[in-house]
Short mmCIF file of C-alpha atoms in Angstrom, two decimals:
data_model
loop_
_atom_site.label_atom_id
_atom_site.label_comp_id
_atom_site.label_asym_id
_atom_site.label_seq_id
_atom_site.Cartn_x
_atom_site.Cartn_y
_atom_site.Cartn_z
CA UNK A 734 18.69 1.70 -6.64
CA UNK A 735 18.74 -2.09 -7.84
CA UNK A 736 20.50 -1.93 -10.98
CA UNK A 737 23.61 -4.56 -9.19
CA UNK A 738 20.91 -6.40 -7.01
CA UNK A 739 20.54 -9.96 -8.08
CA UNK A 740 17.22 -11.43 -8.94
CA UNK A 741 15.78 -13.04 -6.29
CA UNK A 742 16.69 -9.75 -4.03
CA UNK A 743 14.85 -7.87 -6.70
CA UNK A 744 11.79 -10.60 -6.60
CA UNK A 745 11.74 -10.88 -3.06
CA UNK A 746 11.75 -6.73 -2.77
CA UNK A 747 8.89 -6.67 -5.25
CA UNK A 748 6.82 -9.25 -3.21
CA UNK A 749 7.36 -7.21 0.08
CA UNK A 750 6.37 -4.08 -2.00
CA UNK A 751 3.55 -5.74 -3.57
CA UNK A 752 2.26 -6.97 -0.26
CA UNK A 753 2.37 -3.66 1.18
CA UNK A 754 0.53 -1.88 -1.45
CA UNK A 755 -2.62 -4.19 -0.06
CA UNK A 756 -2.05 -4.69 3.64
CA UNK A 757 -3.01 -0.98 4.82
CA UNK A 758 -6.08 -1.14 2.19
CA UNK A 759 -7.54 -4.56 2.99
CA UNK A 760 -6.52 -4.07 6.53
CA UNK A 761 -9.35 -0.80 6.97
CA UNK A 762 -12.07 -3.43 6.44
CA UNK A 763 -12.16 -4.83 9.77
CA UNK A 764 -11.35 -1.71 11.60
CA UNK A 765 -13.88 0.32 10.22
CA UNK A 766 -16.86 -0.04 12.32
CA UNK A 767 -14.55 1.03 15.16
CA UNK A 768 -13.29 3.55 13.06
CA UNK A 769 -16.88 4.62 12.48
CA UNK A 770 -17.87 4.68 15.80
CA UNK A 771 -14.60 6.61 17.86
CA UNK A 772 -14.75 9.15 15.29
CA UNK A 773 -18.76 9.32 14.76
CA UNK A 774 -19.07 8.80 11.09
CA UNK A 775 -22.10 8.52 9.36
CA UNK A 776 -21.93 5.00 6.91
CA UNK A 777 -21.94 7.68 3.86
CA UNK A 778 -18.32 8.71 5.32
CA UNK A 779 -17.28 5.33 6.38
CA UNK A 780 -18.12 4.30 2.80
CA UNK A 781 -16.04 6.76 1.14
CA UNK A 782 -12.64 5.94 3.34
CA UNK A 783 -13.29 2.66 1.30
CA UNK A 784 -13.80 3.54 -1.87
CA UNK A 785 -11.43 6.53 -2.08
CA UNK A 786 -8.18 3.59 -2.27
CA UNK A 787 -10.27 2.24 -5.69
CA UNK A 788 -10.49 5.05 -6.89
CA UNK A 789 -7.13 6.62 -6.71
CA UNK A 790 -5.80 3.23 -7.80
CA UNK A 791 -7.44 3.63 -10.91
CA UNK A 792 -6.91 7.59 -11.54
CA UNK A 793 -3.01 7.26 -10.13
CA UNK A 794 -2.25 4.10 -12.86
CA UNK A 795 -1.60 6.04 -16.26
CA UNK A 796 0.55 8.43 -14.12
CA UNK A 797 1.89 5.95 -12.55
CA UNK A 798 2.83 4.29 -15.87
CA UNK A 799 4.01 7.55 -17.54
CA UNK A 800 6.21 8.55 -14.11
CA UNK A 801 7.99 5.15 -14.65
CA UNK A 802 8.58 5.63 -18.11
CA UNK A 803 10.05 9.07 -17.30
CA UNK A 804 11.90 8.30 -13.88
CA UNK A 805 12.19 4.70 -13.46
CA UNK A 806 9.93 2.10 -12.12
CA UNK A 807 12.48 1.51 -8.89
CA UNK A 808 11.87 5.37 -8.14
CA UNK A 809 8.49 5.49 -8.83
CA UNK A 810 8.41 2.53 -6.43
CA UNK A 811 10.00 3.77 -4.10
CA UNK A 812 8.17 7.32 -4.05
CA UNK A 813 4.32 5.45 -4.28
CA UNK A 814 5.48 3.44 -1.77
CA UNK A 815 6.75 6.31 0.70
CA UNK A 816 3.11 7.75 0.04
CA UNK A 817 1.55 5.07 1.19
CA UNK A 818 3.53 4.77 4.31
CA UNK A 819 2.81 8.57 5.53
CA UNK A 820 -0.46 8.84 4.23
CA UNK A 821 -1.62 5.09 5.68
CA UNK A 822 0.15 5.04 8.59
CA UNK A 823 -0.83 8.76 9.31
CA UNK A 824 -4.47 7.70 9.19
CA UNK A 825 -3.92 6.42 12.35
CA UNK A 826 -3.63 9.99 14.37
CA UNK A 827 -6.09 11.43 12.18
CA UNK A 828 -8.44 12.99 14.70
CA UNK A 829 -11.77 13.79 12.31
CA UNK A 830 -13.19 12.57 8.75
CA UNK A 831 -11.12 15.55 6.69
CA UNK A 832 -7.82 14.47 8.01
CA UNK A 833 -8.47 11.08 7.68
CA UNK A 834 -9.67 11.53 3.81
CA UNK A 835 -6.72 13.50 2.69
CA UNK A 836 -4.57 10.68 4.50
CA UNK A 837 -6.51 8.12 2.95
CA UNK A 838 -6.40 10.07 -0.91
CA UNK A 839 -2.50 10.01 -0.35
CA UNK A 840 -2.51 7.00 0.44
CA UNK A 841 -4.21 5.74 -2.44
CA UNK A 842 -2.43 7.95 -4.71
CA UNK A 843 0.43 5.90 -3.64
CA UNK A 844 -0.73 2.85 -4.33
CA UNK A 845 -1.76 4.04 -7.95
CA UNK A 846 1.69 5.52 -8.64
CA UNK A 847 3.25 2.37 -7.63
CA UNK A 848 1.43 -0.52 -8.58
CA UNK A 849 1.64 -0.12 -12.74
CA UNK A 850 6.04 -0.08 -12.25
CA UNK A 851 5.60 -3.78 -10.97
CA UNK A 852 4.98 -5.32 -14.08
CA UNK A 853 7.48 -2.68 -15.90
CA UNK A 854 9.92 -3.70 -13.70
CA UNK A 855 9.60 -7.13 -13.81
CA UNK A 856 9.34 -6.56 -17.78
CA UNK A 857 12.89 -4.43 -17.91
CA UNK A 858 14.71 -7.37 -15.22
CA UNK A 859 13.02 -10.44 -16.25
CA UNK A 860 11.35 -10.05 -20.31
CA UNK A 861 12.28 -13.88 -20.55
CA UNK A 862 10.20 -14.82 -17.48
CA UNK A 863 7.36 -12.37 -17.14
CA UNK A 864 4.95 -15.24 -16.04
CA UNK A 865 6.65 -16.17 -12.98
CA UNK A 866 7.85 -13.23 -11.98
CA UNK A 867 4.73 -11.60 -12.59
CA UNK A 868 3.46 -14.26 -10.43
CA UNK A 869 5.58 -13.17 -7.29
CA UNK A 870 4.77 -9.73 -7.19
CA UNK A 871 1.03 -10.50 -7.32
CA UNK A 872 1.39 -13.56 -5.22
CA UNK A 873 2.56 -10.50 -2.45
CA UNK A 874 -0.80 -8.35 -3.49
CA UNK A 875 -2.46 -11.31 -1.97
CA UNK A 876 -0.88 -12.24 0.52
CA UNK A 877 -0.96 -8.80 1.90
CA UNK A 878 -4.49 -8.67 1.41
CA UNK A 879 -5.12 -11.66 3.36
CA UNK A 880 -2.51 -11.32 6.08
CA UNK A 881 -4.30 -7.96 6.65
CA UNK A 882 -7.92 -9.12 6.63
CA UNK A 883 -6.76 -12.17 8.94
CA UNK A 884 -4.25 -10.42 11.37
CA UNK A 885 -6.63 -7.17 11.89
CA UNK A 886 -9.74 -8.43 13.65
CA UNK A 887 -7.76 -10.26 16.14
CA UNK A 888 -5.35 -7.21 16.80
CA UNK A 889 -8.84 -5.10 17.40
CA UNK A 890 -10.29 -7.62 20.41
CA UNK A 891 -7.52 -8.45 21.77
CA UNK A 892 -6.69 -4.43 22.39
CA UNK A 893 -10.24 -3.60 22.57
CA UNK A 894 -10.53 0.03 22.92
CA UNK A 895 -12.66 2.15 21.08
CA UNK A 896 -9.82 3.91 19.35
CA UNK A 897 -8.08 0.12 18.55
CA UNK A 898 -8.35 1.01 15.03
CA UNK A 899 -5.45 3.33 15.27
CA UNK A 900 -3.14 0.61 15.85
CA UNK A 901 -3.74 -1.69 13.02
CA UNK A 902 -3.19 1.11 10.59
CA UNK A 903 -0.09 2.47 12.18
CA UNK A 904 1.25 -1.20 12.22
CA UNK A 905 0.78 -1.12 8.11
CA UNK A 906 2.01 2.33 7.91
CA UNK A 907 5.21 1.41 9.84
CA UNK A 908 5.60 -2.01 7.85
CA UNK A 909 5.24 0.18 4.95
CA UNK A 910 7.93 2.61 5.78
CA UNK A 911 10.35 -0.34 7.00
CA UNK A 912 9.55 -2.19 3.67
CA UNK A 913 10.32 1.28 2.26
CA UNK A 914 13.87 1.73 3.80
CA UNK A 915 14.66 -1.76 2.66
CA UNK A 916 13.87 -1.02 -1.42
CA UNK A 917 15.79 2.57 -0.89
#
């Protein structure tokens, strides 16, 4: 719990939390017409692996919000955050499409639990600096999004393999859970 952690421990967790709630999303991008092709999806299914994230983004935020108000935003965190470790890094064994969907709508549903107690957090530690701290957090949402996007492609020549894809999502699955440990 952070309730004696000093601020820019607190900022600095946020930002890593932040950054993780993108990485594993953005990161499917490039390894999806791999992805597509070990597993012999049709683009309908390939399609849905992306959209399914949005969409539980969106359906997981009032929860989100109202878990936070009831629990804490540090434990709702912590528990959206443990979501999308298991459910994005698990993507990685999946071995067909219905595996891989339920991993990727728990992993989403992470992401939606989690993302709304960023601001209430930084609202509850910081109220008389909600613009920059505000601006951490999110600086990590795109940072992770970009890291991902940029580190990906080059992870999936470099290995090469038709099931290459697995390892970029493990990777932000593990990062996930480490990031995970950390915040706990």
């Amino acid at each position: 719990r952070l309730v004696r952690t000093g601020a820019a421990t607190i900022l600095a967790l946020s930002w890593l939390v932040a950054f993780n709630l993108r990485s594993g999303f953005i990161g499917l991008g490039p390894a999806l017409p791999a992805l597509t092709a070990d597993l012999g999806l049709s683009f309908a299914q390939a399609s849905f692996l992306v959209a399914v994230p949005t969409l539980m983004m969106g359906l997981g935020a009032v929860p989100g919000g109202a878990l936070a108000d009831r629990w804490g935003s540090e434990r709702v965190i912590a528990a959206g955050l443990a979501l999308v470790a298991i459910g994005g890094g698990l993507r990685a064994v999946a071995p067909g499409f219905a595996l891989l969907l339920v991993l990727t709508f728990l992993f989403g549903a992470g992401i939606g639990i989690a993302q709304p107690s960023l601001p209430r957090l930084m609202r509850s530690r910081f109220p008389l600096r909600l613009g920059v701290t505000t601006g951490i957090y999110a600086s990590g949402l795109v940072s992770g999004s970009i890291v991902a996007a940029s580190l990906t492609s080059p992870a999936l020549e470099r290995i090469g393999e038709p099931a290459a894809w697995r390892t970029p999502l493990a990777v932000w699955g593990l990062l996930a859970g480490v990031v995970l440990t950390i915040w706990v």
